[in-house]
GROMACS .gro file of C-alpha atoms in nm:
model
  177
    1UNK     CA    1  -2.278  -6.006  -1.167
    2UNK     CA    2  -2.332  -5.672  -1.326
    3UNK     CA    3  -2.070  -5.503  -1.574
    4UNK     CA    4  -1.906  -5.196  -1.425
    5UNK     CA    5  -1.954  -4.878  -1.675
    6UNK     CA    6  -1.641  -4.692  -1.752
    7UNK     CA    7  -1.676  -4.336  -1.715
    8UNK     CA    8  -1.513  -4.106  -2.022
    9UNK     CA    9  -1.282  -3.978  -1.722
   10UNK     CA   10  -1.175  -4.344  -1.636
   11UNK     CA   11  -1.128  -4.403  -2.014
   12UNK     CA   12  -0.916  -4.120  -2.046
   13UNK     CA   13  -0.684  -4.213  -1.732
   14UNK     CA   14  -0.668  -4.584  -1.870
   15UNK     CA   15  -0.541  -4.440  -2.237
   16UNK     CA   16  -0.288  -4.220  -2.075
   17UNK     CA   17  -0.151  -4.521  -1.853
   18UNK     CA   18  -0.139  -4.737  -2.140
   19UNK     CA   19   0.027  -4.470  -2.358
   20UNK     CA   20   0.268  -4.365  -2.073
   21UNK     CA   21   0.378  -4.770  -2.027
   22UNK     CA   22   0.431  -4.750  -2.436
   23UNK     CA   23   0.614  -4.480  -2.457
   24UNK     CA   24   0.868  -4.557  -2.165
   25UNK     CA   25   0.895  -4.974  -2.236
   26UNK     CA   26   1.243  -4.931  -2.524
   27UNK     CA   27   1.357  -4.698  -2.253
   28UNK     CA   28   1.361  -4.967  -1.977
   29UNK     CA   29   1.736  -5.020  -1.951
   30UNK     CA   30   1.861  -4.666  -1.957
   31UNK     CA   31   1.582  -4.591  -1.691
   32UNK     CA   32   1.653  -4.877  -1.472
   33UNK     CA   33   2.023  -4.681  -1.430
   34UNK     CA   34   1.890  -4.298  -1.453
   35UNK     CA   35   1.674  -4.358  -1.167
   36UNK     CA   36   1.854  -4.598  -0.946
   37UNK     CA   37   1.954  -4.345  -0.725
   38UNK     CA   38   1.639  -4.202  -0.643
   39UNK     CA   39   1.454  -4.512  -0.639
   40UNK     CA   40   1.703  -4.698  -0.378
   41UNK     CA   41   1.639  -4.325  -0.181
   42UNK     CA   42   1.273  -4.349  -0.244
   43UNK     CA   43   1.272  -4.708  -0.187
   44UNK     CA   44   1.073  -4.764  -0.484
   45UNK     CA   45   1.112  -4.896  -0.829
   46UNK     CA   46   1.315  -4.694  -1.153
   47UNK     CA   47   1.077  -4.794  -1.366
   48UNK     CA   48   0.770  -4.673  -1.140
   49UNK     CA   49   0.951  -4.325  -1.048
   50UNK     CA   50   0.983  -4.289  -1.440
   51UNK     CA   51   0.609  -4.374  -1.499
   52UNK     CA   52   0.504  -4.143  -1.256
   53UNK     CA   53   0.672  -3.866  -1.376
   54UNK     CA   54   0.550  -3.932  -1.721
   55UNK     CA   55   0.175  -3.932  -1.579
   56UNK     CA   56   0.234  -3.600  -1.406
   57UNK     CA   57   0.427  -3.392  -1.671
   58UNK     CA   58   0.449  -3.559  -1.995
   59UNK     CA   59   0.059  -3.637  -2.062
   60UNK     CA   60  -0.060  -3.374  -2.257
   61UNK     CA   61  -0.455  -3.387  -2.378
   62UNK     CA   62  -0.488  -3.275  -2.712
   63UNK     CA   63  -0.817  -3.276  -2.916
   64UNK     CA   64  -0.952  -3.452  -2.629
   65UNK     CA   65  -0.713  -3.739  -2.616
   66UNK     CA   66  -0.415  -3.807  -2.406
   67UNK     CA   67  -0.063  -3.753  -2.564
   68UNK     CA   68   0.304  -3.817  -2.421
   69UNK     CA   69   0.513  -3.504  -2.467
   70UNK     CA   70   0.855  -3.634  -2.521
   71UNK     CA   71   0.987  -3.318  -2.431
   72UNK     CA   72   0.900  -3.356  -2.067
   73UNK     CA   73   0.961  -3.719  -2.037
   74UNK     CA   74   1.305  -3.755  -1.792
   75UNK     CA   75   1.538  -4.067  -1.856
   76UNK     CA   76   1.749  -4.007  -1.559
   77UNK     CA   77   1.736  -3.764  -1.194
   78UNK     CA   78   2.001  -3.709  -1.006
   79UNK     CA   79   2.230  -3.443  -0.853
   80UNK     CA   80   2.515  -3.429  -1.146
   81UNK     CA   81   2.545  -3.115  -1.336
   82UNK     CA   82   2.375  -3.124  -1.677
   83UNK     CA   83   2.560  -3.066  -2.013
   84UNK     CA   84   2.583  -2.754  -2.175
   85UNK     CA   85   2.531  -2.823  -2.535
   86UNK     CA   86   2.656  -2.594  -2.751
   87UNK     CA   87   2.531  -2.787  -3.126
   88UNK     CA   88   2.404  -3.113  -3.217
   89UNK     CA   89   2.513  -3.242  -3.568
   90UNK     CA   90   2.375  -3.533  -3.794
   91UNK     CA   91   2.493  -3.710  -4.084
   92UNK     CA   92   2.404  -4.012  -4.233
   93UNK     CA   93   2.529  -4.259  -3.996
   94UNK     CA   94   2.578  -4.072  -3.659
   95UNK     CA   95   2.492  -3.814  -3.430
   96UNK     CA   96   2.766  -3.568  -3.287
   97UNK     CA   97   2.694  -3.360  -2.966
   98UNK     CA   98   2.924  -3.077  -2.904
   99UNK     CA   99   2.934  -2.917  -2.561
  100UNK     CA  100   3.152  -2.726  -2.314
  101UNK     CA  101   3.240  -2.850  -1.974
  102UNK     CA  102   3.334  -2.597  -1.686
  103UNK     CA  103   3.467  -2.788  -1.353
  104UNK     CA  104   3.239  -2.718  -1.092
  105UNK     CA  105   3.162  -2.892  -0.724
  106UNK     CA  106   2.892  -3.116  -0.892
  107UNK     CA  107   3.111  -3.259  -1.264
  108UNK     CA  108   3.410  -3.401  -1.295
  109UNK     CA  109   3.577  -3.435  -1.615
  110UNK     CA  110   3.556  -3.781  -1.612
  111UNK     CA  111   3.180  -3.802  -1.601
  112UNK     CA  112   3.022  -4.059  -1.815
  113UNK     CA  113   2.774  -3.904  -2.085
  114UNK     CA  114   2.496  -4.119  -2.266
  115UNK     CA  115   2.311  -4.016  -2.578
  116UNK     CA  116   1.984  -4.185  -2.636
  117UNK     CA  117   1.818  -4.176  -2.977
  118UNK     CA  118   1.434  -4.314  -2.976
  119UNK     CA  119   1.235  -4.377  -3.307
  120UNK     CA  120   0.888  -4.385  -3.131
  121UNK     CA  121   0.694  -4.505  -3.433
  122UNK     CA  122   0.938  -4.846  -3.436
  123UNK     CA  123   0.986  -4.847  -3.031
  124UNK     CA  124   1.353  -4.892  -3.052
  125UNK     CA  125   1.577  -4.691  -2.853
  126UNK     CA  126   1.952  -4.762  -2.869
  127UNK     CA  127   2.269  -4.550  -2.698
  128UNK     CA  128   2.611  -4.471  -2.775
  129UNK     CA  129   2.844  -4.798  -2.731
  130UNK     CA  130   3.130  -4.582  -2.713
  131UNK     CA  131   3.215  -4.442  -2.371
  132UNK     CA  132   3.261  -4.045  -2.364
  133UNK     CA  133   3.352  -3.793  -2.081
  134UNK     CA  134   3.268  -3.462  -2.039
  135UNK     CA  135   3.607  -3.343  -2.056
  136UNK     CA  136   3.621  -3.447  -2.464
  137UNK     CA  137   3.376  -3.231  -2.551
  138UNK     CA  138   3.151  -3.412  -2.785
  139UNK     CA  139   2.971  -3.714  -2.746
  140UNK     CA  140   2.851  -3.995  -3.077
  141UNK     CA  141   2.602  -4.247  -3.144
  142UNK     CA  142   2.644  -4.450  -3.413
  143UNK     CA  143   2.319  -4.522  -3.587
  144UNK     CA  144   2.190  -4.843  -3.695
  145UNK     CA  145   2.115  -4.923  -4.073
  146UNK     CA  146   1.783  -4.937  -4.038
  147UNK     CA  147   1.750  -4.622  -3.840
  148UNK     CA  148   1.974  -4.384  -4.088
  149UNK     CA  149   1.686  -4.228  -4.219
  150UNK     CA  150   1.426  -4.168  -3.930
  151UNK     CA  151   1.360  -3.888  -3.689
  152UNK     CA  152   1.477  -3.919  -3.359
  153UNK     CA  153   1.395  -3.818  -3.012
  154UNK     CA  154   1.748  -3.715  -2.869
  155UNK     CA  155   1.804  -3.759  -2.462
  156UNK     CA  156   2.144  -3.641  -2.270
  157UNK     CA  157   2.251  -3.763  -1.981
  158UNK     CA  158   2.562  -3.762  -1.732
  159UNK     CA  159   2.665  -4.035  -1.499
  160UNK     CA  160   2.994  -4.046  -1.258
  161UNK     CA  161   3.239  -4.285  -1.370
  162UNK     CA  162   3.109  -4.534  -1.111
  163UNK     CA  163   2.764  -4.502  -1.259
  164UNK     CA  164   2.574  -4.495  -0.925
  165UNK     CA  165   2.506  -4.094  -0.949
  166UNK     CA  166   2.324  -3.905  -1.237
  167UNK     CA  167   2.234  -3.610  -1.416
  168UNK     CA  168   1.874  -3.545  -1.487
  169UNK     CA  169   1.830  -3.608  -1.850
  170UNK     CA  170   1.795  -3.351  -2.090
  171UNK     CA  171   1.597  -3.345  -2.403
  172UNK     CA  172   1.769  -3.227  -2.700
  173UNK     CA  173   1.482  -3.250  -2.964
  174UNK     CA  174   1.367  -3.424  -3.232
  175UNK     CA  175   1.625  -3.500  -3.528
  176UNK     CA  176   1.554  -3.568  -3.914
  177UNK     CA  177   1.794  -3.649  -4.123
   0.00000   0.00000   0.00000
């Protein structure tokens, strides 16, 4: 049987796919919750929807090679109102996000907030352990010991109190100490 020759375009697509899967793997728990509603509606799988979004919107070609742009990655998708971030403060052992909340038809004071910190090089993501609500005006995530000096990509999302509806995740930027 003859060996198939892979074109440069095919190799580029394969590389992009591998990079997208590698980027999303540490985030699979957050993605499973954040895309659950959309996955049910579309009769699909949450991880497949997130992967499709990354391949469509977050893969950028830099110097002829595909790379994942973390600012374009979504960890959740839904109709809840986004969070209006005012300030991000980072200390040696935690990250605190201050925000404003105004009641609306698409948000409630008891909506739960999730702040996800993602260390790309170590392939590790963690979220806040304490439950924070919109009405509190802040959310804090404690940094594990091995990650206090690392740069972290930050994502913020809201869910209703039952955890069945989500907002679209927001990329808050790259945080360094």
